[in-house]
Amino acid sequence: EAQVTQNPRYLITVTGKKLTVTCSQNMNHEYMSWYRQDPGLGLRQIYYSMNVEVTDKGDVPEGYKVSRKEKRNFPLILESPSPNQTSLYFCASSPISEGTDPYEQYFGPGTRLTVT
Amino acid sequence: GENVEQHPSTLSVQEGDSAVIKCTYSDSASNYFPWYKQELGKRPQLIIDIRSNVGEKKDQRIAVTLNKTAKHFSLHITETQPEDSAVYFCAALPFNFNKFYFGSGTKLNVKP
């Protein structure tokens, strides 16, 4: 089954404790992205990756890091989480190769993060 | 960068009525405009999209229209049903395909 998976789905942590949220897709998509969703603000892009070893900042990258060492994985790293990073996080992937619809994004199930 | 504004933020309609959600964008280079539906506690899912070379697209009860000159696009849902109740997001993608810009969302409530 074609899917995007995220882990963990729920996480409660304390300020300053480094954490990683994993994202994996099995559709061989080139494009992957991380969003955060906050009430009234919609989905805001944190980082995106056009392919392996190619990453770039979205609109709200401060406090986050990403890496793309393999095509299928795109982990989100919070080196020193703060309470303002409490949010719902979504990973997404999209194909951009020739011959396919290059634009549809497939979202993961979401990770609800609480930083106290 | 691109700026996408979405209205209204909440919309309540009677079952069977039509619902219209509007979005405006600022970057004339944007050429792809998807609409996502997000049910409570679920992930966003694409319901319809339109490219800048098309003015209108329809899929059963859902349609999207695009006015490139005015830089706005709209989602139209006809014969609404309670299962249409969800949050709807519009988005815009510039032609160089990197960042997706989302609207702030519209919470649609369809009353039986």
Short mmCIF file of C-alpha atoms in Angstrom, two decimals:
data_model
loop_
_atom_site.label_atom_id
_atom_site.label_comp_id
_atom_site.label_asym_id
_atom_site.label_seq_id
_atom_site.Cartn_x
_atom_site.Cartn_y
_atom_site.Cartn_z
CA GLU A 1 0.00 0.00 0.00
CA ALA A 2 1.31 3.40 -1.04
CA GLN A 3 1.69 5.53 2.04
CA VAL A 4 3.54 8.12 4.08
CA THR A 5 4.25 7.12 7.66
CA GLN A 6 5.29 9.24 10.61
CA ASN A 7 6.52 8.30 14.04
CA PRO A 8 5.72 8.94 16.77
CA ARG A 9 2.09 9.93 16.37
CA TYR A 10 1.99 11.61 19.75
CA LEU A 11 4.84 13.02 21.78
CA ILE A 12 5.02 14.97 25.00
CA THR A 13 8.45 16.28 25.87
CA VAL A 14 10.19 18.96 27.89
CA THR A 15 11.94 22.12 26.79
CA GLY A 16 15.44 21.53 25.49
CA LYS A 17 15.29 17.77 25.04
CA LYS A 18 16.31 16.91 21.49
CA LEU A 19 13.82 14.91 19.49
CA THR A 20 13.39 13.47 16.02
CA VAL A 21 10.16 12.81 14.16
CA THR A 22 10.61 10.28 11.40
CA CYS A 23 8.89 10.35 8.03
CA SER A 24 9.04 7.62 5.43
CA GLN A 25 7.33 7.10 2.07
CA ASN A 26 7.23 4.01 -0.10
CA MET A 27 6.21 5.68 -3.38
CA ASN A 28 9.70 6.62 -4.61
CA HIS A 29 8.74 10.30 -4.51
CA GLU A 30 11.42 12.90 -5.06
CA TYR A 31 9.73 15.73 -3.19
CA MET A 32 9.18 15.61 0.56
CA SER A 33 8.10 18.31 2.94
CA TRP A 34 7.30 19.10 6.56
CA TYR A 35 4.42 21.29 7.71
CA ARG A 36 3.13 22.47 11.01
CA GLN A 37 -0.53 23.12 11.57
CA ASP A 38 -1.75 25.59 14.15
CA PRO A 39 -5.32 26.82 14.72
CA GLY A 40 -6.19 29.73 12.46
CA LEU A 41 -2.87 29.58 10.63
CA GLY A 42 -3.43 26.69 8.26
CA LEU A 43 -0.47 24.64 7.12
CA ARG A 44 2.91 26.30 7.15
CA GLN A 45 5.87 24.75 5.43
CA ILE A 46 8.94 24.16 7.59
CA TYR A 47 11.41 22.52 5.20
CA TYR A 48 11.22 20.73 1.90
CA SER A 49 13.48 18.50 -0.15
CA MET A 50 13.55 18.17 -3.91
CA ASN A 51 15.67 15.00 -3.79
CA VAL A 52 18.39 13.22 -1.83
CA GLU A 53 20.82 15.68 -0.23
CA VAL A 54 18.75 18.64 -1.52
CA THR A 55 16.86 20.50 1.19
CA ASP A 56 15.63 24.06 1.56
CA LYS A 57 13.83 26.25 4.05
CA GLY A 58 10.11 26.80 3.99
CA ASP A 59 8.33 29.66 5.69
CA VAL A 60 8.98 28.72 9.32
CA PRO A 61 12.34 26.88 9.53
CA GLU A 62 13.61 28.42 12.78
CA GLY A 63 14.27 25.80 15.45
CA TYR A 64 14.10 22.86 13.05
CA LYS A 65 16.56 20.77 11.06
CA VAL A 66 16.06 18.13 8.42
CA SER A 67 18.15 15.67 6.47
CA ARG A 68 17.58 13.65 3.30
CA LYS A 69 20.18 10.93 3.15
CA GLU A 70 17.82 8.44 1.51
CA LYS A 71 15.01 9.04 -0.91
CA ARG A 72 12.35 7.44 1.26
CA ASN A 73 13.19 9.14 4.59
CA PHE A 74 12.95 12.76 5.67
CA PRO A 75 13.33 13.15 9.45
CA LEU A 76 12.50 16.37 11.28
CA ILE A 77 14.85 17.26 14.10
CA LEU A 78 14.20 19.64 16.96
CA GLU A 79 17.57 20.20 18.61
CA SER A 80 16.20 22.20 21.54
CA PRO A 81 12.39 22.17 21.53
CA SER A 82 10.51 25.09 23.02
CA PRO A 83 6.83 25.44 23.99
CA ASN A 84 6.11 27.52 20.85
CA GLN A 85 6.87 24.40 18.81
CA THR A 86 3.86 22.67 20.29
CA SER A 87 1.87 21.87 17.19
CA LEU A 88 0.53 19.23 14.82
CA TYR A 89 3.17 18.22 12.30
CA PHE A 90 2.58 16.67 8.90
CA CYS A 91 5.05 15.13 6.52
CA ALA A 92 4.13 14.98 2.84
CA SER A 93 5.60 13.61 -0.36
CA SER A 94 5.01 14.25 -4.05
CA PRO A 95 6.35 12.84 -7.30
CA ILE A 96 8.05 15.24 -9.68
CA SER A 97 9.37 12.82 -12.24
CA GLU A 98 8.34 13.17 -15.86
CA GLY A 99 5.26 11.26 -16.88
CA THR A 100 3.42 11.46 -13.58
CA ASP A 101 1.23 14.08 -12.04
CA PRO A 102 3.97 16.10 -10.42
CA TYR A 103 1.98 17.99 -7.93
CA GLU A 104 -0.33 15.93 -5.72
CA GLN A 105 0.96 15.80 -2.18
CA TYR A 106 0.35 12.74 -0.04
CA PHE A 107 0.28 13.51 3.65
CA GLY A 108 1.32 11.37 6.57
CA PRO A 109 -1.06 10.82 9.51
CA GLY A 110 0.41 13.64 11.59
CA THR A 111 2.43 13.91 14.80
CA ARG A 112 0.98 15.82 17.70
CA LEU A 113 3.86 17.34 19.67
CA THR A 114 3.54 18.99 23.06
CA VAL A 115 6.54 20.75 24.57
CA THR A 116 6.21 21.68 28.23
CA GLY B 1 6.97 35.09 -1.80
CA GLU B 2 3.44 33.98 -2.43
CA ASN B 3 0.60 34.97 -0.12
CA VAL B 4 -2.66 33.03 -0.13
CA GLU B 5 -5.76 34.39 1.60
CA GLN B 6 -8.83 32.26 2.16
CA HIS B 7 -12.41 33.28 3.02
CA PRO B 8 -14.56 32.67 4.88
CA SER B 9 -12.92 31.11 7.90
CA THR B 10 -16.18 29.37 8.84
CA LEU B 11 -19.17 28.51 6.72
CA SER B 12 -22.43 26.96 7.80
CA VAL B 13 -24.94 25.71 5.22
CA GLN B 14 -28.07 23.62 5.20
CA GLU B 15 -27.83 20.16 3.72
CA GLY B 16 -28.55 20.35 -0.01
CA ASP B 17 -27.39 23.94 -0.37
CA SER B 18 -24.24 25.01 -2.18
CA ALA B 19 -21.03 26.16 -0.52
CA VAL B 20 -18.39 28.44 -2.02
CA ILE B 21 -14.93 29.07 -0.60
CA LYS B 22 -12.67 31.69 -2.13
CA CYS B 23 -8.91 32.14 -2.20
CA THR B 24 -6.73 34.90 -3.56
CA TYR B 25 -3.04 34.67 -4.35
CA SER B 26 -0.39 37.29 -4.94
CA ASP B 27 2.25 35.68 -7.20
CA SER B 28 1.20 35.70 -10.85
CA ALA B 29 3.80 32.96 -11.46
CA SER B 30 1.79 30.43 -9.44
CA ASN B 31 0.41 27.81 -11.77
CA TYR B 32 -1.04 25.03 -9.65
CA PHE B 33 -3.93 25.38 -7.20
CA PRO B 34 -5.01 22.37 -5.14
CA TRP B 35 -7.81 22.08 -2.61
CA TYR B 36 -7.49 19.79 0.39
CA LYS B 37 -10.15 18.46 2.72
CA GLN B 38 -9.24 17.67 6.31
CA GLU B 39 -11.71 15.81 8.46
CA LEU B 40 -11.43 16.07 12.21
CA GLY B 41 -8.32 14.27 13.44
CA LYS B 42 -7.30 13.20 9.95
CA ARG B 43 -4.66 14.18 7.44
CA PRO B 44 -5.35 16.63 4.57
CA GLN B 45 -6.41 14.91 1.38
CA LEU B 46 -6.50 16.33 -2.11
CA ILE B 47 -10.04 16.67 -3.45
CA ILE B 48 -9.53 18.68 -6.61
CA ASP B 49 -6.88 20.79 -8.28
CA ILE B 50 -6.53 23.12 -11.23
CA ARG B 51 -3.66 24.35 -13.33
CA SER B 52 -3.26 27.87 -14.63
CA ASN B 53 -4.03 26.90 -18.23
CA VAL B 54 -7.54 25.80 -17.23
CA GLY B 55 -10.40 28.03 -16.12
CA GLU B 56 -12.68 25.46 -14.53
CA LYS B 57 -12.61 21.84 -13.46
CA LYS B 58 -15.44 19.70 -12.17
CA ASP B 59 -15.62 16.38 -10.36
CA GLN B 60 -19.16 15.31 -9.50
CA ARG B 61 -20.41 17.74 -6.83
CA ILE B 62 -17.13 19.61 -6.57
CA ALA B 63 -15.82 22.27 -8.93
CA VAL B 64 -12.96 24.73 -8.91
CA THR B 65 -12.77 27.94 -10.92
CA LEU B 66 -9.70 30.04 -11.57
CA ASN B 67 -9.50 33.69 -12.58
CA LYS B 68 -5.86 34.37 -13.42
CA THR B 69 -6.42 38.04 -14.14
CA ALA B 70 -7.93 38.69 -10.74
CA LYS B 71 -5.68 36.08 -9.09
CA HIS B 72 -8.40 34.22 -7.31
CA PHE B 73 -9.78 30.72 -7.33
CA SER B 74 -12.84 29.21 -5.72
CA LEU B 75 -14.12 25.85 -4.55
CA HIS B 76 -17.78 25.12 -5.23
CA ILE B 77 -19.60 22.26 -3.53
CA THR B 78 -23.15 21.60 -4.70
CA GLU B 79 -25.86 19.56 -2.97
CA THR B 80 -23.89 19.54 0.25
CA GLN B 81 -24.13 16.55 2.56
CA PRO B 82 -23.24 16.19 6.26
CA GLU B 83 -20.12 14.22 5.29
CA ASP B 84 -18.84 17.34 3.51
CA SER B 85 -18.35 18.88 6.96
CA ALA B 86 -14.58 19.40 7.35
CA VAL B 87 -11.87 22.02 7.09
CA TYR B 88 -10.94 22.93 3.52
CA PHE B 89 -7.58 24.38 2.54
CA CYS B 90 -6.58 26.03 -0.69
CA ALA B 91 -2.97 26.25 -1.80
CA ALA B 92 -0.83 27.74 -4.55
CA LEU B 93 2.39 26.45 -6.07
CA PRO B 94 4.80 28.64 -8.05
CA PHE B 95 5.90 27.33 -11.45
CA ASN B 96 9.39 26.39 -10.23
CA PHE B 97 7.79 23.84 -7.91
CA ASN B 98 9.30 24.23 -4.51
CA LYS B 99 7.09 25.74 -1.84
CA PHE B 100 3.41 25.14 -1.37
CA TYR B 101 1.57 28.10 0.12
CA PHE B 102 -1.62 27.29 1.99
CA GLY B 103 -4.60 29.38 2.94
CA SER B 104 -5.66 29.50 6.58
CA GLY B 105 -8.56 27.10 6.09
CA THR B 106 -12.36 27.18 6.05
CA LYS B 107 -14.38 25.16 8.49
CA LEU B 108 -17.50 23.98 6.66
CA ASN B 109 -20.45 22.79 8.70
CA VAL B 110 -23.31 21.16 6.82
CA LYS B 111 -26.42 21.03 8.96
CA PRO B 112 -28.78 18.10 8.39
#
